[in-house]
Tab-separated table of C-alpha atoms in Angstrom:
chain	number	residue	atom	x	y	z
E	7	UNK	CA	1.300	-4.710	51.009
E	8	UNK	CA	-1.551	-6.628	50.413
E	9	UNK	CA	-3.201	-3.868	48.741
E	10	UNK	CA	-0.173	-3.886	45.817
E	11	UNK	CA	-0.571	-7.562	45.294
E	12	UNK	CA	-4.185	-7.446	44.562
E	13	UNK	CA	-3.090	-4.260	42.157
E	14	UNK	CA	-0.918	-6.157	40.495
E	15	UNK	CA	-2.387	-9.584	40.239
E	16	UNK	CA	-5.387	-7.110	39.079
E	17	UNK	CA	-3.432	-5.730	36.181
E	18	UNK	CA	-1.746	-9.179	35.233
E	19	UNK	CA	-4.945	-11.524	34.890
E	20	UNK	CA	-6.322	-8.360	32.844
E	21	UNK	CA	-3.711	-8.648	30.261
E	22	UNK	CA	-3.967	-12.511	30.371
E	23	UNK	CA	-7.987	-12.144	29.868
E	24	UNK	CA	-7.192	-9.941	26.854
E	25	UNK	CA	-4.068	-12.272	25.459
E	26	UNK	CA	-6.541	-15.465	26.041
E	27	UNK	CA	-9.241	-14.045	23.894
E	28	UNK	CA	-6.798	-13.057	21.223
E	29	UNK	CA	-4.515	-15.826	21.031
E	30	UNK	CA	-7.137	-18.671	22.890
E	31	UNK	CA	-4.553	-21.383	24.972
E	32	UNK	CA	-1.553	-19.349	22.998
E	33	UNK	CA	1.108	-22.388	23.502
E	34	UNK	CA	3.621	-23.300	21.106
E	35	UNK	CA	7.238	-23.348	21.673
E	36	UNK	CA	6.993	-24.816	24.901
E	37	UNK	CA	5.620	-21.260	25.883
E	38	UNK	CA	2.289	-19.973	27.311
E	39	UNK	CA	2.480	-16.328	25.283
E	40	UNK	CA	-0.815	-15.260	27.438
E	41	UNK	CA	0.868	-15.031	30.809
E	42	UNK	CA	4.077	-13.794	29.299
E	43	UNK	CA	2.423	-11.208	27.194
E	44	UNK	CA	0.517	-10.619	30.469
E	45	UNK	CA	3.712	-9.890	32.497
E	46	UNK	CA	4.855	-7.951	29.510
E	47	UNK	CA	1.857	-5.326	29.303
E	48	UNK	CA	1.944	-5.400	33.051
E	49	UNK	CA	5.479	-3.628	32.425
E	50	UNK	CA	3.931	-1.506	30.080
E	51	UNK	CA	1.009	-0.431	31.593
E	52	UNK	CA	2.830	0.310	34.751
E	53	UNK	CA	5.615	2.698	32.731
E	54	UNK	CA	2.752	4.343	31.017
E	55	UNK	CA	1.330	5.799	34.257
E	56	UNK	CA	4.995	6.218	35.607
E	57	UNK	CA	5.971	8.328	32.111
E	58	UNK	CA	4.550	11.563	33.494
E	59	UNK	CA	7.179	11.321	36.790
E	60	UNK	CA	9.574	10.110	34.799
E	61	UNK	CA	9.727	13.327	32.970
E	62	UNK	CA	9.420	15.074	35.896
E	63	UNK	CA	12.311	13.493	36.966
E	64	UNK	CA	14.287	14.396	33.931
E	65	UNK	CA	13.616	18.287	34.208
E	66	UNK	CA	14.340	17.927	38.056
E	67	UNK	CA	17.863	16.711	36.984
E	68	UNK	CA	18.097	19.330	34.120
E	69	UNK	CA	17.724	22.105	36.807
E	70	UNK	CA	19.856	20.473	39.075
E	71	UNK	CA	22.577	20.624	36.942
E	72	UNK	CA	21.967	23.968	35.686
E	73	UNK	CA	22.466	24.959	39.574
E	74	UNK	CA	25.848	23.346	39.783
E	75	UNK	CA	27.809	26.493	39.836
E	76	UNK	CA	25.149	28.499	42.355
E	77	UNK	CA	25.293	24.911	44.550
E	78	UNK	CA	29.670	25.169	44.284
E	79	UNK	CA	29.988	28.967	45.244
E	80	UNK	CA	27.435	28.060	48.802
E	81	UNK	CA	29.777	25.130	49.453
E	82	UNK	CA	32.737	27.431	49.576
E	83	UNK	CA	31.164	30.296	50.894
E	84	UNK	CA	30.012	28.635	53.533
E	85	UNK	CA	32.283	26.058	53.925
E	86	UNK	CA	32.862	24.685	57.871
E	87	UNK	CA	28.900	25.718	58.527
E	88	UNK	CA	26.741	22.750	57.545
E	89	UNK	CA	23.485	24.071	58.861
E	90	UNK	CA	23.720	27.210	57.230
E	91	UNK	CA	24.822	25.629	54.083
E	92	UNK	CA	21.690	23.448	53.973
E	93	UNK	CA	19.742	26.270	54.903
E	94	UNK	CA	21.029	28.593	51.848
E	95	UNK	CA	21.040	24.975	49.286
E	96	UNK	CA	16.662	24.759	50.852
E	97	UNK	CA	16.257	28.246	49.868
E	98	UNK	CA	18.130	27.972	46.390
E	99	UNK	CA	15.982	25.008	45.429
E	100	UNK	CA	12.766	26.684	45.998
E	101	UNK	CA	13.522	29.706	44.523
E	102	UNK	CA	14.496	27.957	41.087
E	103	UNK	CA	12.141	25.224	41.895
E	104	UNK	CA	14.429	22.551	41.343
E	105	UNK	CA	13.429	19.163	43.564
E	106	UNK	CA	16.820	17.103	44.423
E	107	UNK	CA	14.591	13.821	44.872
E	108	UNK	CA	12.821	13.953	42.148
E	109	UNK	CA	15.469	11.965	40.670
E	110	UNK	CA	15.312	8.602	42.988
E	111	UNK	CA	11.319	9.337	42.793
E	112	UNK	CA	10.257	6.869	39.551
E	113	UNK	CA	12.716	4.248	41.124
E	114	UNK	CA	10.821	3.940	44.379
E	115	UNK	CA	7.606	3.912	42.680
E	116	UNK	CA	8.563	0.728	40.778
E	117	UNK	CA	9.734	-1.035	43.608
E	118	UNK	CA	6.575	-2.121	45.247
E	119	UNK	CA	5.724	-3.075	42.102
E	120	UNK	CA	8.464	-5.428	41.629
E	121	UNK	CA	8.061	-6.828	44.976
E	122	UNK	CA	4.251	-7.314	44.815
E	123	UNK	CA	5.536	-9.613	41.261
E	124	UNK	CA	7.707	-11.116	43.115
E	125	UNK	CA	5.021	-11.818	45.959
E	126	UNK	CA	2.308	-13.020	43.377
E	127	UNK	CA	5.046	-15.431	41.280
E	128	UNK	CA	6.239	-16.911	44.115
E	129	UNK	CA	2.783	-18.027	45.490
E	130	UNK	CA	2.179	-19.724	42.367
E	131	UNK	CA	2.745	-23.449	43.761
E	132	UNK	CA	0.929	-26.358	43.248
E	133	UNK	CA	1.556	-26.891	47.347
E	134	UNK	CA	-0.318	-23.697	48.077
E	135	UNK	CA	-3.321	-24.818	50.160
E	136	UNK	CA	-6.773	-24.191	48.305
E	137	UNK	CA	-7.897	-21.398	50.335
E	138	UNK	CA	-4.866	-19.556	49.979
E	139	UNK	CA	-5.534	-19.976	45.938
E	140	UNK	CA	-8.313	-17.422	45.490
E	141	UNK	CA	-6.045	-14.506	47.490
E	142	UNK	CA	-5.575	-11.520	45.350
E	143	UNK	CA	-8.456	-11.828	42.828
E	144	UNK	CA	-7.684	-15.029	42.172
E	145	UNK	CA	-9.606	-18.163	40.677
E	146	UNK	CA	-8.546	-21.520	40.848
E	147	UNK	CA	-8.651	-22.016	37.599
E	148	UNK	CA	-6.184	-19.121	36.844
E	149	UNK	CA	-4.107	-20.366	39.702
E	150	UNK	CA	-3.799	-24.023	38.244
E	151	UNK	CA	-2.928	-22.184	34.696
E	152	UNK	CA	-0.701	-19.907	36.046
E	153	UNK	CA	1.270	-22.242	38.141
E	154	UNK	CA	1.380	-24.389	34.805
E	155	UNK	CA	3.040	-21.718	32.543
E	156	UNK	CA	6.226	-21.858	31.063
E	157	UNK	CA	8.445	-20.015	29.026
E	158	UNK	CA	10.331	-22.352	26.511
E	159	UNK	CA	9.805	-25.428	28.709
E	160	UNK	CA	10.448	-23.540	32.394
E	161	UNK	CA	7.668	-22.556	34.565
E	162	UNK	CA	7.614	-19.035	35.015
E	163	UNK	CA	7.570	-19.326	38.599
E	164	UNK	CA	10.564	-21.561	38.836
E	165	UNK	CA	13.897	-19.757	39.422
E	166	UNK	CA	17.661	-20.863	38.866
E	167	UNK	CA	17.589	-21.922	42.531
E	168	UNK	CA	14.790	-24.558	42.439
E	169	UNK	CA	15.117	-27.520	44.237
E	170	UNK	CA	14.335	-31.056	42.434
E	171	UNK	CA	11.027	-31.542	44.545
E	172	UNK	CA	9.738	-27.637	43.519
E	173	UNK	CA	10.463	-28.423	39.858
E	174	UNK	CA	8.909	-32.210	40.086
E	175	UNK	CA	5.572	-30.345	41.260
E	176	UNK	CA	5.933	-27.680	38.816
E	177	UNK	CA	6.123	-30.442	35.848
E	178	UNK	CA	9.619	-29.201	34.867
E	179	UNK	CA	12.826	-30.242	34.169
E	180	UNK	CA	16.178	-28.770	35.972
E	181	UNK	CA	18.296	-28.896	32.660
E	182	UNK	CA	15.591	-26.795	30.500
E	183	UNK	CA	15.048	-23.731	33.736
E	184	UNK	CA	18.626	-23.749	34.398
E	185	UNK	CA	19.407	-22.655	30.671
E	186	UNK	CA	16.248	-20.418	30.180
E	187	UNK	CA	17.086	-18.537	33.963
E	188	UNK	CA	20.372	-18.511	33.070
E	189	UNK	CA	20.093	-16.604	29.585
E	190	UNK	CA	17.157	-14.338	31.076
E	191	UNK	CA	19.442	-13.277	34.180
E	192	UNK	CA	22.587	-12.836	31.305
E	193	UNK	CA	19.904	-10.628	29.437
E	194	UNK	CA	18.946	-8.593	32.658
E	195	UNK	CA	22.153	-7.710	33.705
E	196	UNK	CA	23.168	-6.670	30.351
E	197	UNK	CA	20.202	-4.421	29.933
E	198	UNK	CA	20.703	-3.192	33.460
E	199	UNK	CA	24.279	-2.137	32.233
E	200	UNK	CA	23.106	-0.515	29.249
E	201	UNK	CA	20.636	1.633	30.803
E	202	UNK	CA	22.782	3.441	33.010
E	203	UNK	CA	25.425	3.533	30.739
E	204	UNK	CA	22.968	5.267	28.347
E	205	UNK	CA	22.531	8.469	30.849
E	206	UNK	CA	25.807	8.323	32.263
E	207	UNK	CA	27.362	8.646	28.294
E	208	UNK	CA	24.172	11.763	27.638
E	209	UNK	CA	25.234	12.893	30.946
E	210	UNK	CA	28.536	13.167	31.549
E	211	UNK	CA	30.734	11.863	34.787
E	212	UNK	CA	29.762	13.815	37.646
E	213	UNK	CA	32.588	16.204	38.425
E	214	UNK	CA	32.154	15.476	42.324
E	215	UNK	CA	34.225	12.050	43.737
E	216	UNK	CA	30.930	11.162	45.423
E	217	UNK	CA	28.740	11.646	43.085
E	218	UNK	CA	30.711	9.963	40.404
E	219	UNK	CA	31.847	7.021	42.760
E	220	UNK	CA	27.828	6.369	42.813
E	221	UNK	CA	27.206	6.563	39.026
E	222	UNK	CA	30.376	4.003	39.035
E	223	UNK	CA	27.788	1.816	41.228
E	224	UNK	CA	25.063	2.015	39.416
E	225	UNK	CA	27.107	0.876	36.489
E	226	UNK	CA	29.164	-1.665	37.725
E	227	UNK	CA	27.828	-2.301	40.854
E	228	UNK	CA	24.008	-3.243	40.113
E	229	UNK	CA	24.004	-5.360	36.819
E	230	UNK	CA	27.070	-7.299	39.321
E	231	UNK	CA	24.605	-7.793	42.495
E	232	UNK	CA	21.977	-9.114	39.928
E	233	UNK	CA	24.014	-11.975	39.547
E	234	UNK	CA	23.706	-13.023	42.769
E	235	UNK	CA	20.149	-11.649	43.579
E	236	UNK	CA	18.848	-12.922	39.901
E	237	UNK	CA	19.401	-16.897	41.114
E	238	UNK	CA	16.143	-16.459	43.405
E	239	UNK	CA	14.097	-14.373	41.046
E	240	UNK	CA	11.585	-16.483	39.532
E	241	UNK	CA	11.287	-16.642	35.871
E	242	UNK	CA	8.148	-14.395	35.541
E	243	UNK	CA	10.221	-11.724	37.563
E	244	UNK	CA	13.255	-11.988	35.436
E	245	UNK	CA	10.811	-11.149	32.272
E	246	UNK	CA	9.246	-8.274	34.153
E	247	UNK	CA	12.684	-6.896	34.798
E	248	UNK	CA	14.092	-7.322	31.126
E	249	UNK	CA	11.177	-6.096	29.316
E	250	UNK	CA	11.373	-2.723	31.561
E	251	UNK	CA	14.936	-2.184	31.136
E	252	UNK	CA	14.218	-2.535	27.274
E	253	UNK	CA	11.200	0.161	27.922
E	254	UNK	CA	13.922	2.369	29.849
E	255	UNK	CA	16.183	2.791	26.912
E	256	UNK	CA	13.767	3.709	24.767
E	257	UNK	CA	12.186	6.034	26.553
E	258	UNK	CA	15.998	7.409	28.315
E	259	UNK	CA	16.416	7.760	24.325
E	260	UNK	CA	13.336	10.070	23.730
E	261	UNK	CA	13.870	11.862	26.825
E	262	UNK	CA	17.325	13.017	26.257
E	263	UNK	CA	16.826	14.227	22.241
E	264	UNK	CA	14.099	16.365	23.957
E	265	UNK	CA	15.463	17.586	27.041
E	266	UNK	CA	19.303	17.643	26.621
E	267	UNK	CA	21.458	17.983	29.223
E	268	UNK	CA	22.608	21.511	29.263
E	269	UNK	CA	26.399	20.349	29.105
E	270	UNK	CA	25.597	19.066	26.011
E	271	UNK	CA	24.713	22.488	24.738
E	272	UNK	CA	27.910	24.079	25.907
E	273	UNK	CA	30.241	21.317	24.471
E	274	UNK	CA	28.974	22.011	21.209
E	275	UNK	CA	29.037	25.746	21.285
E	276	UNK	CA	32.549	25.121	22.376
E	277	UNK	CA	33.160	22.659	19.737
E	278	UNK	CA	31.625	25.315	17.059
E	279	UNK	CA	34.039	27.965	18.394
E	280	UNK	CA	36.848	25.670	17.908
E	281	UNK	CA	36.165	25.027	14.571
E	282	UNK	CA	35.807	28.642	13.411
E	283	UNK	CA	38.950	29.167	15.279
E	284	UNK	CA	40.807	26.489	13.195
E	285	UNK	CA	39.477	28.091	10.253
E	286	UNK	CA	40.978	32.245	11.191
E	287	UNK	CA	44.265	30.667	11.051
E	288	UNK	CA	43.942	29.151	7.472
E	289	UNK	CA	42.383	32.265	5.754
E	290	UNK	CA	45.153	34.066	7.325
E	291	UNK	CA	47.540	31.615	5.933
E	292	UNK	CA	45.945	31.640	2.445
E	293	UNK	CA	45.938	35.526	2.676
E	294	UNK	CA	50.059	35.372	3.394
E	295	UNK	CA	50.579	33.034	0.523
E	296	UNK	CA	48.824	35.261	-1.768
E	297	UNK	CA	51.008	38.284	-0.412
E	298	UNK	CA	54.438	36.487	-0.434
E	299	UNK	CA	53.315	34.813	-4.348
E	300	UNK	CA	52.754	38.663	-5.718
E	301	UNK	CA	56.084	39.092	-4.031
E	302	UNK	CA	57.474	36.414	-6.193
E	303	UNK	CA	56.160	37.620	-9.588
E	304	UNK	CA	57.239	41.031	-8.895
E	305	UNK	CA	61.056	39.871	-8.062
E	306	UNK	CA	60.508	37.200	-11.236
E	307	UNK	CA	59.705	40.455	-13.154
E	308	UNK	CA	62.624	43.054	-12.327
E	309	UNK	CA	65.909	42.687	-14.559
E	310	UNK	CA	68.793	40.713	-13.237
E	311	UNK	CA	71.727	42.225	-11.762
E	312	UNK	CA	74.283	43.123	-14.469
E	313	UNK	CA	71.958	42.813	-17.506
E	314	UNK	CA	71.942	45.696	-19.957
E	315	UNK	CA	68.499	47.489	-20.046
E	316	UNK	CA	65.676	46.840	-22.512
E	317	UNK	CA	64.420	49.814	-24.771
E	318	UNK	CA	60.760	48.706	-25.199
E	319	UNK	CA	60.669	51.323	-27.928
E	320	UNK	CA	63.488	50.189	-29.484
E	321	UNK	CA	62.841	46.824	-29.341
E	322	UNK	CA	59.072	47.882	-31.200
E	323	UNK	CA	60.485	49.495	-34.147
E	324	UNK	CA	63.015	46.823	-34.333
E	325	UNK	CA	60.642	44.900	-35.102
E	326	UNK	CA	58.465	47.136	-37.119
């Protein structure tokens, strides 16, 4: 792992190199904008080489639920035979070329990125022994400003679970990174929730019990753990995990206007077929009420019972 947290320390003093020329010291609000536009172009940087599998991903997922119905009629056909069912699913997926993993794929590529952040933010102490400073690219000077910077008054490697000696060292106090954590971990569950609920609403509910009781997890069950979990993120790491969410939905939003999900297609073709449908019955009904108003004119038109006939001649030279 030690190879990630150089990468990532790497990437992250990069951005704060580039921020510091830009922006110089960049601290107002109680905020050191060149780390935290470090950690945010860190996010960015590592979605930009992740975009490629993430589309990937999305086509892997488009193919494996245009195979639904081949995938249904195995299951029954060979229903009772595991072995040869997995057998005849192997075969299916390379002949169509469709990769069932492709779909947790971009997920574990991000994790040992979020876990070297977590690694690198959490060495960030002003009780970290000098030699262990300079690990990971490091310079003491970017160590001591690093450890230093804050977001709105709380250190970015501070975390709701501090203790009072941690945030003494850190120059911090426990009122100001209890409110900041607080609203950041608020902010990363919601955008958490939003993400899945994104694909899940493009999607559709998975038709299988399984498969849907997962989706259910990933919607209710994730942003819920993070408010447990989010307590011992630090600061830095709740920002990393925001910011990406927001990057998600955006690009979940691109993705699906360019590669809809094929139910989508069908529901409105079905949709279009029920509205021409609606409209046979009405031209049939405007058709009748023409037919059943001639009807009326005609019968509004013939002489009434017991009246004595008209002579139309008669009735012109009469008046002649």
């Amino acid at each position: 792992m030690a190879v990630i947290y150089e990468i990532i320390s790497r990437i992250l003093l990069f951005w704060h190199a580039a921020w510091h020329k830009v922006l110089g010291n960049g601290s107002w609000l109680g905020t050191n904008w060149t780390w935290v536009l470090g950690i945010i172009c860190l996010v960015l940087t590592v979605r930009a080489i992740l975009f490629p599998v993430f589309v990937k991903q999305i086509k892997s997922q488009r193919a494996m639920q245009a195979l639904q119905p081949k995938i249904k009629a195995l299951q029954e056909k060979h229903k009772g035979d595991r072995e040869t069912l997995q057998q005849e699913l192997m075969k299916l997926y390379r002949e169509e070329k469709a990769n069932p993993l492709m779909g947790c794929l971009p997920m574990f590529l991000q994790v040992p990125v979020f876990i070297g952040l977590f690694h690198v933010l959490r060495h960030l102490k002003p009780t970290m022994p000098e030699h262990l400073r300079t690990l990971y690219g490091w310079t003491a000077g970017q160590f001591e400003s690093a450890s230093h910077a804050k977001l709105f008054g709380a250190p970015i490697a501070a975390s709701l679970r501090s203790t009072p000696h941690e945030l003494a060292l850190l120059g911090a106090n426990g009122t100001t990174v209890k409110i900041v954590a607080a609203i950041l971990i608020a902010a990363m569950m919601g955008t958490t929730f939003l993400t899945s609920r994104q694909m899940i609403l493009k999607t559709g509910w998975a038709e299988d019990p399984q498969q849907r009781m997962v989706q259910r997890l990933m919607l209710y069950g994730v942003p819920f753990s993070l408010l447990i979990s989010g307590t011992i993120f630090p600061i830095g790491v709740v920002i990393y995990w925001v910011t990406t969410n927001l990057f998600s939905l955006g690009q979940q939003m691109w993705v699906l206007r360019k590669f809809p999900p094929p139910n989508q297609n069908g529901a409105a073709a079905k949709q279009g077929a029920a509205k021409q449908k609606a409209k046979a019955p009405a031209k049939g009904g405007d058709k009748n009420d023409a037919d059943s108003a001639k009807t009326v004119d005609a019968r509004a038109l013939a002489p009434k019972v017991g009246a004595k006939p008209v002579n139309p001649k008669k009735g012109g030279a009469a008046k002649r």
